[in-house]
Amino acid sequence: MSNQGCIKCGSKNADTKEVAMTGTGLSKMFDIQHNQFVVVYCNNCGYSEFYNKNSSRGSNILDLFFGG
């Protein structure tokens, strides 16, 4: 993991959570949640970044969050 920490507060205490969201048009009307993301958030200040779940499988998301 990088030694830079959170870009807002410098904390190295972060966690991840998977979320799904609706898009626009018919998917919104029928509440179809096909947009999947991984949220990385700082446990100290709450700063969060969203990463597309499908395109971020090959890398360590926490390293991306910490600028590594």
Tab-separated table of N, CA, C and O in Angstrom:
chain	number	residue	atom	x	y	z
A	1	MET	N	0.841	-1.182	0.000
A	1	MET	CA	0.000	0.000	0.000
A	1	MET	C	0.885	1.244	0.000
A	1	MET	O	1.947	1.261	0.574
A	2	SER	N	0.411	2.277	-0.581
A	2	SER	CA	1.162	3.523	-0.668
A	2	SER	C	1.300	4.167	0.708
A	2	SER	O	0.512	3.945	1.604
A	3	ASN	N	2.294	5.014	0.865
A	3	ASN	CA	2.485	5.691	2.145
A	3	ASN	C	1.891	7.097	2.138
A	3	ASN	O	2.110	7.854	3.055
A	4	GLN	N	1.146	7.460	1.092
A	4	GLN	CA	0.606	8.813	0.993
A	4	GLN	C	-0.633	9.026	1.855
A	4	GLN	O	-0.840	10.097	2.377
A	5	GLY	N	-1.485	8.049	1.991
A	5	GLY	CA	-2.710	8.193	2.776
A	5	GLY	C	-3.816	8.903	2.001
A	5	GLY	O	-3.679	9.250	0.834
A	6	CYS	N	-4.928	9.135	2.669
A	6	CYS	CA	-6.091	9.800	2.086
A	6	CYS	C	-5.707	11.194	1.596
A	6	CYS	O	-4.998	11.923	2.290
A	7	ILE	N	-6.205	11.571	0.421
A	7	ILE	CA	-5.830	12.882	-0.121
A	7	ILE	C	-6.456	14.035	0.654
A	7	ILE	O	-6.010	15.170	0.551
A	8	LYS	N	-7.485	13.762	1.441
A	8	LYS	CA	-8.132	14.824	2.221
A	8	LYS	C	-7.533	14.989	3.611
A	8	LYS	O	-7.323	16.097	4.069
A	9	CYS	N	-7.269	13.856	4.317
A	9	CYS	CA	-6.843	13.977	5.714
A	9	CYS	C	-5.526	13.257	6.019
A	9	CYS	O	-4.994	13.410	7.105
A	10	GLY	N	-5.023	12.446	5.081
A	10	GLY	CA	-3.764	11.743	5.292
A	10	GLY	C	-3.884	10.409	6.002
A	10	GLY	O	-2.896	9.696	6.157
A	11	SER	N	-5.073	10.039	6.442
A	11	SER	CA	-5.267	8.770	7.141
A	11	SER	C	-4.984	7.592	6.210
A	11	SER	O	-5.210	7.664	5.003
A	12	LYS	N	-4.501	6.506	6.774
A	12	LYS	CA	-4.264	5.283	6.003
A	12	LYS	C	-5.308	4.223	6.321
A	12	LYS	O	-5.138	3.064	6.000
A	13	ASN	N	-6.411	4.620	6.926
A	13	ASN	CA	-7.471	3.718	7.331
A	13	ASN	C	-8.643	3.855	6.363
A	13	ASN	O	-9.467	4.756	6.487
A	14	ALA	N	-8.713	2.949	5.380
A	14	ALA	CA	-9.774	3.008	4.373
A	14	ALA	C	-10.439	1.649	4.262
A	14	ALA	O	-9.888	0.628	4.672
A	15	ASP	N	-11.633	1.635	3.689
A	15	ASP	CA	-12.373	0.404	3.490
A	15	ASP	C	-13.106	0.483	2.160
A	15	ASP	O	-13.157	1.543	1.532
A	16	THR	N	-13.683	-0.641	1.723
A	16	THR	CA	-14.407	-0.687	0.455
A	16	THR	C	-15.807	-1.226	0.667
A	16	THR	O	-16.075	-1.937	1.639
A	17	LYS	N	-16.687	-0.883	-0.275
A	17	LYS	CA	-18.055	-1.384	-0.267
A	17	LYS	C	-18.536	-1.438	-1.707
A	17	LYS	O	-18.232	-0.548	-2.498
A	18	GLU	N	-19.272	-2.483	-2.074
A	18	GLU	CA	-19.851	-2.584	-3.412
A	18	GLU	C	-21.247	-1.981	-3.401
A	18	GLU	O	-22.017	-2.211	-2.467
A	19	VAL	N	-21.555	-1.192	-4.441
A	19	VAL	CA	-22.870	-0.571	-4.567
A	19	VAL	C	-23.357	-0.729	-5.999
A	19	VAL	O	-22.571	-0.903	-6.922
A	20	ALA	N	-24.676	-0.668	-6.181
A	20	ALA	CA	-25.290	-0.717	-7.501
A	20	ALA	C	-26.242	0.457	-7.618
A	20	ALA	O	-26.887	0.850	-6.639
A	21	MET	N	-26.314	1.039	-8.814
A	21	MET	CA	-27.155	2.209	-9.033
A	21	MET	C	-27.930	2.061	-10.333
A	21	MET	O	-27.479	1.388	-11.254
A	22	THR	N	-29.063	2.731	-10.392
A	22	THR	CA	-29.833	2.729	-11.624
A	22	THR	C	-29.209	3.699	-12.615
A	22	THR	O	-28.483	4.613	-12.233
A	23	GLY	N	-29.506	3.503	-13.870
A	23	GLY	CA	-29.056	4.422	-14.909
A	23	GLY	C	-30.163	5.409	-15.229
A	23	GLY	O	-30.885	5.864	-14.351
A	24	THR	N	-30.325	5.696	-16.511
A	24	THR	CA	-31.372	6.615	-16.942
A	24	THR	C	-32.386	5.862	-17.787
A	24	THR	O	-32.203	4.693	-18.125
A	25	GLY	N	-33.442	6.531	-18.160
A	25	GLY	CA	-34.438	5.938	-19.044
A	25	GLY	C	-35.190	4.785	-18.410
A	25	GLY	O	-35.622	4.859	-17.267
A	26	LEU	N	-35.326	3.672	-19.169
A	26	LEU	CA	-36.109	2.536	-18.699
A	26	LEU	C	-35.517	1.872	-17.465
A	26	LEU	O	-36.243	1.403	-16.603
A	27	SER	N	-34.178	1.834	-17.379
A	27	SER	CA	-33.580	1.206	-16.198
A	27	SER	C	-33.928	1.986	-14.933
A	27	SER	O	-34.118	1.410	-13.869
A	28	LYS	N	-34.055	3.304	-15.052
A	28	LYS	CA	-34.454	4.116	-13.898
A	28	LYS	C	-35.925	3.882	-13.576
A	28	LYS	O	-36.316	3.737	-12.427
A	29	MET	N	-36.745	3.817	-14.613
A	29	MET	CA	-38.183	3.631	-14.428
A	29	MET	C	-38.484	2.294	-13.736
A	29	MET	O	-39.329	2.214	-12.856
A	30	PHE	N	-37.751	1.241	-14.121
A	30	PHE	CA	-37.995	-0.082	-13.557
A	30	PHE	C	-37.030	-0.428	-12.426
A	30	PHE	O	-37.008	-1.552	-11.951
A	31	ASP	N	-36.231	0.530	-11.982
A	31	ASP	CA	-35.287	0.359	-10.882
A	31	ASP	C	-34.341	-0.813	-11.131
A	31	ASP	O	-34.100	-1.629	-10.258
A	32	ILE	N	-33.805	-0.895	-12.351
A	32	ILE	CA	-32.825	-1.923	-12.696
A	32	ILE	C	-31.446	-1.366	-12.402
A	32	ILE	O	-31.008	-0.395	-13.008
A	33	GLN	N	-30.772	-1.983	-11.452
A	33	GLN	CA	-29.488	-1.466	-10.984
A	33	GLN	C	-28.345	-2.227	-11.645
A	33	GLN	O	-27.752	-3.117	-11.051
A	34	HIS	N	-28.033	-1.864	-12.881
A	34	HIS	CA	-26.981	-2.566	-13.611
A	34	HIS	C	-25.639	-1.836	-13.590
A	34	HIS	O	-24.663	-2.334	-14.116
A	35	ASN	N	-25.582	-0.685	-12.980
A	35	ASN	CA	-24.322	0.046	-12.838
A	35	ASN	C	-23.700	-0.316	-11.507
A	35	ASN	O	-24.185	0.091	-10.453
A	36	GLN	N	-22.615	-1.097	-11.534
A	36	GLN	CA	-22.015	-1.579	-10.300
A	36	GLN	C	-20.669	-0.900	-10.070
A	36	GLN	O	-19.856	-0.775	-10.982
A	37	PHE	N	-20.465	-0.464	-8.830
A	37	PHE	CA	-19.258	0.255	-8.459
A	37	PHE	C	-18.685	-0.289	-7.159
A	37	PHE	O	-19.396	-0.889	-6.361
A	38	VAL	N	-17.408	-0.042	-6.973
A	38	VAL	CA	-16.765	-0.274	-5.689
A	38	VAL	C	-16.443	1.104	-5.130
A	38	VAL	O	-15.829	1.921	-5.806
A	39	VAL	N	-16.909	1.362	-3.922
A	39	VAL	CA	-16.639	2.636	-3.260
A	39	VAL	C	-15.502	2.409	-2.279
A	39	VAL	O	-15.545	1.488	-1.474
A	40	VAL	N	-14.476	3.248	-2.366
A	40	VAL	CA	-13.397	3.235	-1.384
A	40	VAL	C	-13.577	4.496	-0.555
A	40	VAL	O	-13.706	5.584	-1.098
A	41	TYR	N	-13.629	4.319	0.757
A	41	TYR	CA	-13.871	5.473	1.619
A	41	TYR	C	-12.908	5.482	2.795
A	41	TYR	O	-12.477	4.449	3.288
A	42	CYS	N	-12.558	6.687	3.202
A	42	CYS	CA	-11.676	6.902	4.340
A	42	CYS	C	-12.495	6.756	5.618
A	42	CYS	O	-13.533	7.396	5.769
A	43	ASN	N	-12.040	5.907	6.517
A	43	ASN	CA	-12.749	5.713	7.783
A	43	ASN	C	-12.586	6.905	8.726
A	43	ASN	O	-13.351	7.048	9.676
A	44	ASN	N	-11.630	7.781	8.466
A	44	ASN	CA	-11.400	8.940	9.320
A	44	ASN	C	-12.282	10.129	8.934
A	44	ASN	O	-13.025	10.651	9.753
A	45	CYS	N	-12.220	10.545	7.658
A	45	CYS	CA	-12.942	11.754	7.256
A	45	CYS	C	-14.161	11.492	6.363
A	45	CYS	O	-14.952	12.382	6.117
A	46	GLY	N	-14.288	10.272	5.829
A	46	GLY	CA	-15.435	9.936	5.000
A	46	GLY	C	-15.260	10.204	3.515
A	46	GLY	O	-16.159	9.915	2.727
A	47	TYR	N	-14.114	10.762	3.102
A	47	TYR	CA	-13.883	11.009	1.677
A	47	TYR	C	-14.046	9.699	0.914
A	47	TYR	O	-13.563	8.653	1.355
A	48	SER	N	-14.744	9.736	-0.227
A	48	SER	CA	-15.035	8.528	-0.993
A	48	SER	C	-14.713	8.708	-2.462
A	48	SER	O	-14.833	9.806	-3.005
A	49	GLU	N	-14.332	7.612	-3.111
A	49	GLU	CA	-14.131	7.565	-4.550
A	49	GLU	C	-14.849	6.337	-5.087
A	49	GLU	O	-14.824	5.274	-4.467
A	50	PHE	N	-15.493	6.488	-6.249
A	50	PHE	CA	-16.200	5.394	-6.896
A	50	PHE	C	-15.348	4.844	-8.029
A	50	PHE	O	-14.777	5.613	-8.813
A	51	TYR	N	-15.283	3.523	-8.138
A	51	TYR	CA	-14.568	2.850	-9.221
A	51	TYR	C	-15.528	1.866	-9.881
A	51	TYR	O	-16.249	1.138	-9.190
A	52	ASN	N	-15.531	1.844	-11.213
A	52	ASN	CA	-16.359	0.908	-11.945
A	52	ASN	C	-15.922	-0.507	-11.597
A	52	ASN	O	-14.766	-0.863	-11.761
A	53	LYS	N	-16.853	-1.316	-11.112
A	53	LYS	CA	-16.522	-2.664	-10.661
A	53	LYS	C	-15.938	-3.511	-11.787
A	53	LYS	O	-14.996	-4.258	-11.580
A	54	ASN	N	-16.477	-3.381	-12.984
A	54	ASN	CA	-16.032	-4.217	-14.101
A	54	ASN	C	-14.653	-3.843	-14.617
A	54	ASN	O	-13.931	-4.692	-15.129
A	55	SER	N	-14.255	-2.593	-14.505
A	55	SER	CA	-12.968	-2.181	-15.059
A	55	SER	C	-11.856	-2.120	-14.020
A	55	SER	O	-10.717	-1.849	-14.359
A	56	SER	N	-12.162	-2.382	-12.751
A	56	SER	CA	-11.141	-2.245	-11.722
A	56	SER	C	-10.720	-3.582	-11.118
A	56	SER	O	-10.076	-3.618	-10.099
A	57	ARG	N	-11.046	-4.686	-11.765
A	57	ARG	CA	-10.720	-6.008	-11.229
A	57	ARG	C	-9.229	-6.299	-11.237
A	57	ARG	O	-8.737	-7.021	-10.394
A	58	GLY	N	-8.516	-5.766	-12.198
A	58	GLY	CA	-7.111	-6.105	-12.357
A	58	GLY	C	-6.158	-5.349	-11.458
A	58	GLY	O	-4.976	-5.632	-11.433
A	59	SER	N	-6.634	-4.397	-10.699
A	59	SER	CA	-5.730	-3.610	-9.868
A	59	SER	C	-6.244	-3.557	-8.430
A	59	SER	O	-7.406	-3.800	-8.163
A	60	ASN	N	-5.361	-3.225	-7.525
A	60	ASN	CA	-5.737	-3.078	-6.132
A	60	ASN	C	-6.390	-1.709	-5.946
A	60	ASN	O	-5.737	-0.680	-6.053
A	61	ILE	N	-7.670	-1.704	-5.664
A	61	ILE	CA	-8.426	-0.443	-5.592
A	61	ILE	C	-7.935	0.439	-4.460
A	61	ILE	O	-7.904	1.657	-4.583
A	62	LEU	N	-7.512	-0.142	-3.351
A	62	LEU	CA	-6.994	0.673	-2.251
A	62	LEU	C	-5.728	1.397	-2.676
A	62	LEU	O	-5.501	2.549	-2.286
A	63	ASP	N	-4.894	0.762	-3.503
A	63	ASP	CA	-3.698	1.440	-4.005
A	63	ASP	C	-4.083	2.640	-4.884
A	63	ASP	O	-3.463	3.690	-4.828
A	64	LEU	N	-5.145	2.485	-5.690
A	64	LEU	CA	-5.615	3.601	-6.510
A	64	LEU	C	-6.087	4.748	-5.630
A	64	LEU	O	-5.791	5.916	-5.894
A	65	PHE	N	-6.821	4.429	-4.574
A	65	PHE	CA	-7.343	5.440	-3.656
A	65	PHE	C	-6.208	6.215	-2.975
A	65	PHE	O	-6.258	7.428	-2.824
A	66	PHE	N	-5.158	5.500	-2.583
A	66	PHE	CA	-4.036	6.127	-1.896
A	66	PHE	C	-2.989	6.695	-2.853
A	66	PHE	O	-1.971	7.215	-2.433
A	67	GLY	N	-3.250	6.600	-4.162
A	67	GLY	CA	-2.331	7.173	-5.139
A	67	GLY	C	-1.125	6.307	-5.426
A	67	GLY	O	-0.120	6.793	-5.893
A	68	GLY	N	-1.252	5.014	-5.169
A	68	GLY	CA	-0.120	4.094	-5.361
A	68	GLY	C	-0.028	3.522	-6.728
A	68	GLY	O	-0.717	3.717	-7.636
